[in-house]
mmCIF file of C-alpha atoms in Angstrom:
data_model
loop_
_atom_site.group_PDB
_atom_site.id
_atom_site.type_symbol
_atom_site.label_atom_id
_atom_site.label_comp_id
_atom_site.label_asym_id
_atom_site.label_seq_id
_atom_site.Cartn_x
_atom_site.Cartn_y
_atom_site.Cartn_z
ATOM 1 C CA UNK A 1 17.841 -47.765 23.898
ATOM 2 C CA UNK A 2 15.963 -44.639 25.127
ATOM 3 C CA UNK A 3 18.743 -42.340 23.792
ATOM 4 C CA UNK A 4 19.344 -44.043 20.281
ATOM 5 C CA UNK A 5 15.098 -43.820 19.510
ATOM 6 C CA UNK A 6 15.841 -39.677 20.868
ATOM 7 C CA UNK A 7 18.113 -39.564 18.231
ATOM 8 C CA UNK A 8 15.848 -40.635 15.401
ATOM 9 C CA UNK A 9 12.865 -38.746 16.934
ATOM 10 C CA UNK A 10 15.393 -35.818 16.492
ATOM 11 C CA UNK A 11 16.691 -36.380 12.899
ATOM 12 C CA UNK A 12 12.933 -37.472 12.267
ATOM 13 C CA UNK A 13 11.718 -33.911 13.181
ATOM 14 C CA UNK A 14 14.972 -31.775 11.232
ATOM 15 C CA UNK A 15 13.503 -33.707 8.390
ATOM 16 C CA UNK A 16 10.226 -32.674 8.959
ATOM 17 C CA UNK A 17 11.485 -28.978 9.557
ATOM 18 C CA UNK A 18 13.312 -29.520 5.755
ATOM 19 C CA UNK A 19 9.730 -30.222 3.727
ATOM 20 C CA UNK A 20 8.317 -27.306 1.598
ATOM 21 C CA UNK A 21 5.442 -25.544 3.690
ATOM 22 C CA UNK A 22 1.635 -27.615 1.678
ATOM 23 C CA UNK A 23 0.492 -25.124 -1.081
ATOM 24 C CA UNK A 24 -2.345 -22.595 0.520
ATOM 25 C CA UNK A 25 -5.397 -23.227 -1.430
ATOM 26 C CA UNK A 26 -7.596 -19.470 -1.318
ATOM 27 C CA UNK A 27 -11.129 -19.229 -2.893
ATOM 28 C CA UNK A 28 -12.381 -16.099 -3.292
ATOM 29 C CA UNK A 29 -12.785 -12.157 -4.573
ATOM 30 C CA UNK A 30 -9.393 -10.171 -4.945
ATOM 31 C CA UNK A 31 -10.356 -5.988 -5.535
ATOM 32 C CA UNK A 32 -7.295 -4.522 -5.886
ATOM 33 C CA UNK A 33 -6.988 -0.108 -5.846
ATOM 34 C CA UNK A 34 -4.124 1.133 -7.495
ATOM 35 C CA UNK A 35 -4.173 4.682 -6.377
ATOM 36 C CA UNK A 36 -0.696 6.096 -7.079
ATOM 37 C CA UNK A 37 2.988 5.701 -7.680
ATOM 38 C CA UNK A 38 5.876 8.251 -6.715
ATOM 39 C CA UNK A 39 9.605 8.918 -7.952
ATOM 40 C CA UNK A 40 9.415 6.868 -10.909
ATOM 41 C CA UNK A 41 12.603 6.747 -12.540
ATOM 42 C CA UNK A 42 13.402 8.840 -15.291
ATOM 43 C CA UNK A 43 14.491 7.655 -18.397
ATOM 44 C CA UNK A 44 16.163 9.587 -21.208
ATOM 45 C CA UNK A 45 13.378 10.182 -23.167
ATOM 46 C CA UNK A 46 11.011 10.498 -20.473
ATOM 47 C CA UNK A 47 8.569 12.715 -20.689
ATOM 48 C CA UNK A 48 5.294 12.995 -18.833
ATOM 49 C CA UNK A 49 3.989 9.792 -20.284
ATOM 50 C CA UNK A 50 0.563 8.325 -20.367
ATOM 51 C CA UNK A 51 1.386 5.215 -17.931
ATOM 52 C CA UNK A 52 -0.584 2.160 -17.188
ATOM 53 C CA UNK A 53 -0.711 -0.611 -14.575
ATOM 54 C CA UNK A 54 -0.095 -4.175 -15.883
ATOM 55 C CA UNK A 55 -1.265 -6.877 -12.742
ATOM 56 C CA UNK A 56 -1.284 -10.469 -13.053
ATOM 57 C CA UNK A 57 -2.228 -13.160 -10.147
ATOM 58 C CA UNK A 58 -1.662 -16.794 -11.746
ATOM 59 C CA UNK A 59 -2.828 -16.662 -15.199
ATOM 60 C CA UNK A 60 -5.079 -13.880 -14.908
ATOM 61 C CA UNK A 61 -3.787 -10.500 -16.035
ATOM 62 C CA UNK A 62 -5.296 -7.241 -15.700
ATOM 63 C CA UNK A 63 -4.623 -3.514 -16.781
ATOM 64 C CA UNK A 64 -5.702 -0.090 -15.148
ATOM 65 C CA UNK A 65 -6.699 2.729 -17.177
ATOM 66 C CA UNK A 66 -3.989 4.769 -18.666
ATOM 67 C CA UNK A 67 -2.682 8.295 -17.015
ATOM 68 C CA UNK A 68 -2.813 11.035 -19.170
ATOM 69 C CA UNK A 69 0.648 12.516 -18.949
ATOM 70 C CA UNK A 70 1.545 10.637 -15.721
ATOM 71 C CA UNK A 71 4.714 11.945 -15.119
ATOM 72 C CA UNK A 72 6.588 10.757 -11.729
ATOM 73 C CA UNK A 73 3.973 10.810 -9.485
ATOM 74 C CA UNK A 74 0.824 9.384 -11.563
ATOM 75 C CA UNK A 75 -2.272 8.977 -10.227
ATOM 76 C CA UNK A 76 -4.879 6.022 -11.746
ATOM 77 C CA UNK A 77 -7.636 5.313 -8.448
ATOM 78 C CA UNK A 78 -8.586 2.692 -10.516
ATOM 79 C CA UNK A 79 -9.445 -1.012 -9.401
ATOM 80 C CA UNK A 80 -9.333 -3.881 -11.124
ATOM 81 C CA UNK A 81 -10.463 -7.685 -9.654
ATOM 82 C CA UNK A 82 -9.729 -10.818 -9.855
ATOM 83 C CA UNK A 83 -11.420 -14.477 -9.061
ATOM 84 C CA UNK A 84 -9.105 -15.983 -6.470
ATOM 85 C CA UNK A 85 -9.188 -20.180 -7.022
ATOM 86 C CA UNK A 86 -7.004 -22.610 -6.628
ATOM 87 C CA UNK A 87 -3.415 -23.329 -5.167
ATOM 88 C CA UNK A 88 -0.352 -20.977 -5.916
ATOM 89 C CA UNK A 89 -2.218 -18.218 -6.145
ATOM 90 C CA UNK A 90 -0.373 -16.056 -3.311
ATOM 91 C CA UNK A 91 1.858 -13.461 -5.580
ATOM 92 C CA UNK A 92 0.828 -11.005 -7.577
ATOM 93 C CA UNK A 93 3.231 -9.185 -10.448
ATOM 94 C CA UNK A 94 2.851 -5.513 -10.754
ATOM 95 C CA UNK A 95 4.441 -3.678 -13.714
ATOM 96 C CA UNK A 96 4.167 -0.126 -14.196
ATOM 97 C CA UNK A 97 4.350 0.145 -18.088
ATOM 98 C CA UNK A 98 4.063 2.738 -20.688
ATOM 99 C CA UNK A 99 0.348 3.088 -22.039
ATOM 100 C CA UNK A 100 -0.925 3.668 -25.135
ATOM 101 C CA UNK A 101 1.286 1.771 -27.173
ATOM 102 C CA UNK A 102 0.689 -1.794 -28.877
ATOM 103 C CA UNK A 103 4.013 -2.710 -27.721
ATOM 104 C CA UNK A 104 4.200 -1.113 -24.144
ATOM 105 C CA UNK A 105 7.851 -0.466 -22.510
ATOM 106 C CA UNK A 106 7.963 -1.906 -18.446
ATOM 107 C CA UNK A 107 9.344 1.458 -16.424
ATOM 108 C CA UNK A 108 9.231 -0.470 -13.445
ATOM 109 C CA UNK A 109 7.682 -3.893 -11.457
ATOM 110 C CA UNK A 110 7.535 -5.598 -8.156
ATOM 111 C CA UNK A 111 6.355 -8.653 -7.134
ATOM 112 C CA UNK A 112 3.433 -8.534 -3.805
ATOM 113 C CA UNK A 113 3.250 -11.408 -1.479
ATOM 114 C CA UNK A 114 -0.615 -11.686 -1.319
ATOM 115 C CA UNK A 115 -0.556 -14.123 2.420
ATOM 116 C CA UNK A 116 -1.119 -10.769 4.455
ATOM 117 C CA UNK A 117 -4.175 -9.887 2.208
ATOM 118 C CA UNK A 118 -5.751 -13.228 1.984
ATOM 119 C CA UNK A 119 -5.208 -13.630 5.891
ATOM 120 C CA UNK A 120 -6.262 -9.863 7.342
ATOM 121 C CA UNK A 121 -8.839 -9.367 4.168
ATOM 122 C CA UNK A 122 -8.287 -6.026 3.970
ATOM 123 C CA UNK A 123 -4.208 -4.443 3.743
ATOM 124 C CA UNK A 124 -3.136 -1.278 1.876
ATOM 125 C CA UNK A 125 0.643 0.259 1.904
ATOM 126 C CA UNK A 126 3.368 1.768 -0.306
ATOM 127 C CA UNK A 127 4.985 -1.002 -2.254
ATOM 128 C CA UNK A 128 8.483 -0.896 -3.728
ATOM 129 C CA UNK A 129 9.183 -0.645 -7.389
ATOM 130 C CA UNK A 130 12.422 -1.976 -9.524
ATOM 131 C CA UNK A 131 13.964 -1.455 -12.295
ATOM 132 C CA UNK A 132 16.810 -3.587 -13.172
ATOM 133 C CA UNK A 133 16.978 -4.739 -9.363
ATOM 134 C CA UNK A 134 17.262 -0.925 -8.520
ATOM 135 C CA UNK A 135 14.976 1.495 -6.582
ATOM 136 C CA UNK A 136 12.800 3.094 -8.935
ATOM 137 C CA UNK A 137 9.927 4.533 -6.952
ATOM 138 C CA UNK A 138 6.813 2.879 -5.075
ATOM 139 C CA UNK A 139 2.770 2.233 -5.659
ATOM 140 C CA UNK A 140 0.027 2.456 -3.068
ATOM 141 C CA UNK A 141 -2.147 -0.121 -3.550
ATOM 142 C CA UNK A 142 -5.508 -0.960 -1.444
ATOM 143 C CA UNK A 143 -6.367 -4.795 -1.249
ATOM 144 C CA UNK A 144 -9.661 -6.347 0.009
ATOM 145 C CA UNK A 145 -9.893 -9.837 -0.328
ATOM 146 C CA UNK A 146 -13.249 -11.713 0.290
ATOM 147 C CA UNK A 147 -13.428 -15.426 0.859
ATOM 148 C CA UNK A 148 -16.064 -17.362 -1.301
#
């Protein structure tokens, strides 16, 4: 009998293993710095455009100020925040758009796994941009994250 109930024990804990990690619940202040991007890809009519930062954490989206003639290597050092409640709030979509425009064209995006920032409170780095799932640059971005 001792090896059959082993058996189950095993299977039991593969099962176990299987389940979906519990949704992370985070309460809390999110400041993010968007400081600059670098090799953005260029585009046949691109120019040095006036670019913006489009961010959005759940249902909450929010927008930098615009670069005046950006170019490939804008520079915003602007920070926008956002009120962290509630479960599934651990990504963040960045888009890198064209400013200025009602209807503003994406030049490039990436999606930000926010776990590191909620667990070390403070993380900064060079994130990489797509565009059409190519390379099309990178963002430095400076998070702090304060728990409510």
């Amino acid at each position: 009998m001792q090896p059959s109930k082993q058996k189950k024990k095993g299977k039991a804990s593969q099962l176990d293993l299987a389940k979906p990690p519990k949704p992370v619940f985070h309460e809390g202040h999110l400041q993010v710095c968007i400081i600059q991007a670098k090799n953005l890809p260029l585009s046949e009519r691109f120019t040095k455009k006036d670019l913006c930062v489009e961010l959005t954490v759940g249902n909450a989206k929010k927008t930098t100020l615009t670069t005046n003639k950006g170019g490939y290597n804008p520079i915003w050092k602007d920070t926008v925040h956002f009120k962290i409640a509630g479960i599934g709030k651990s990504s963040m979509l960045l888009r890198v758009k064209e400013g200025g425009k009602i209807t503003s064209d994406e030049l490039c995006s990436c999606a930000i796994d926010l776990t590191r920032v909620f667990e070390d409170e403070e993380f900064d780095g060079w994130y990489p941009l797509l565009k059409r799932d190519k390379a099309a640059g990178f963002i430095y971005l400076e998070f702090t994250f304060t728990p409510a």
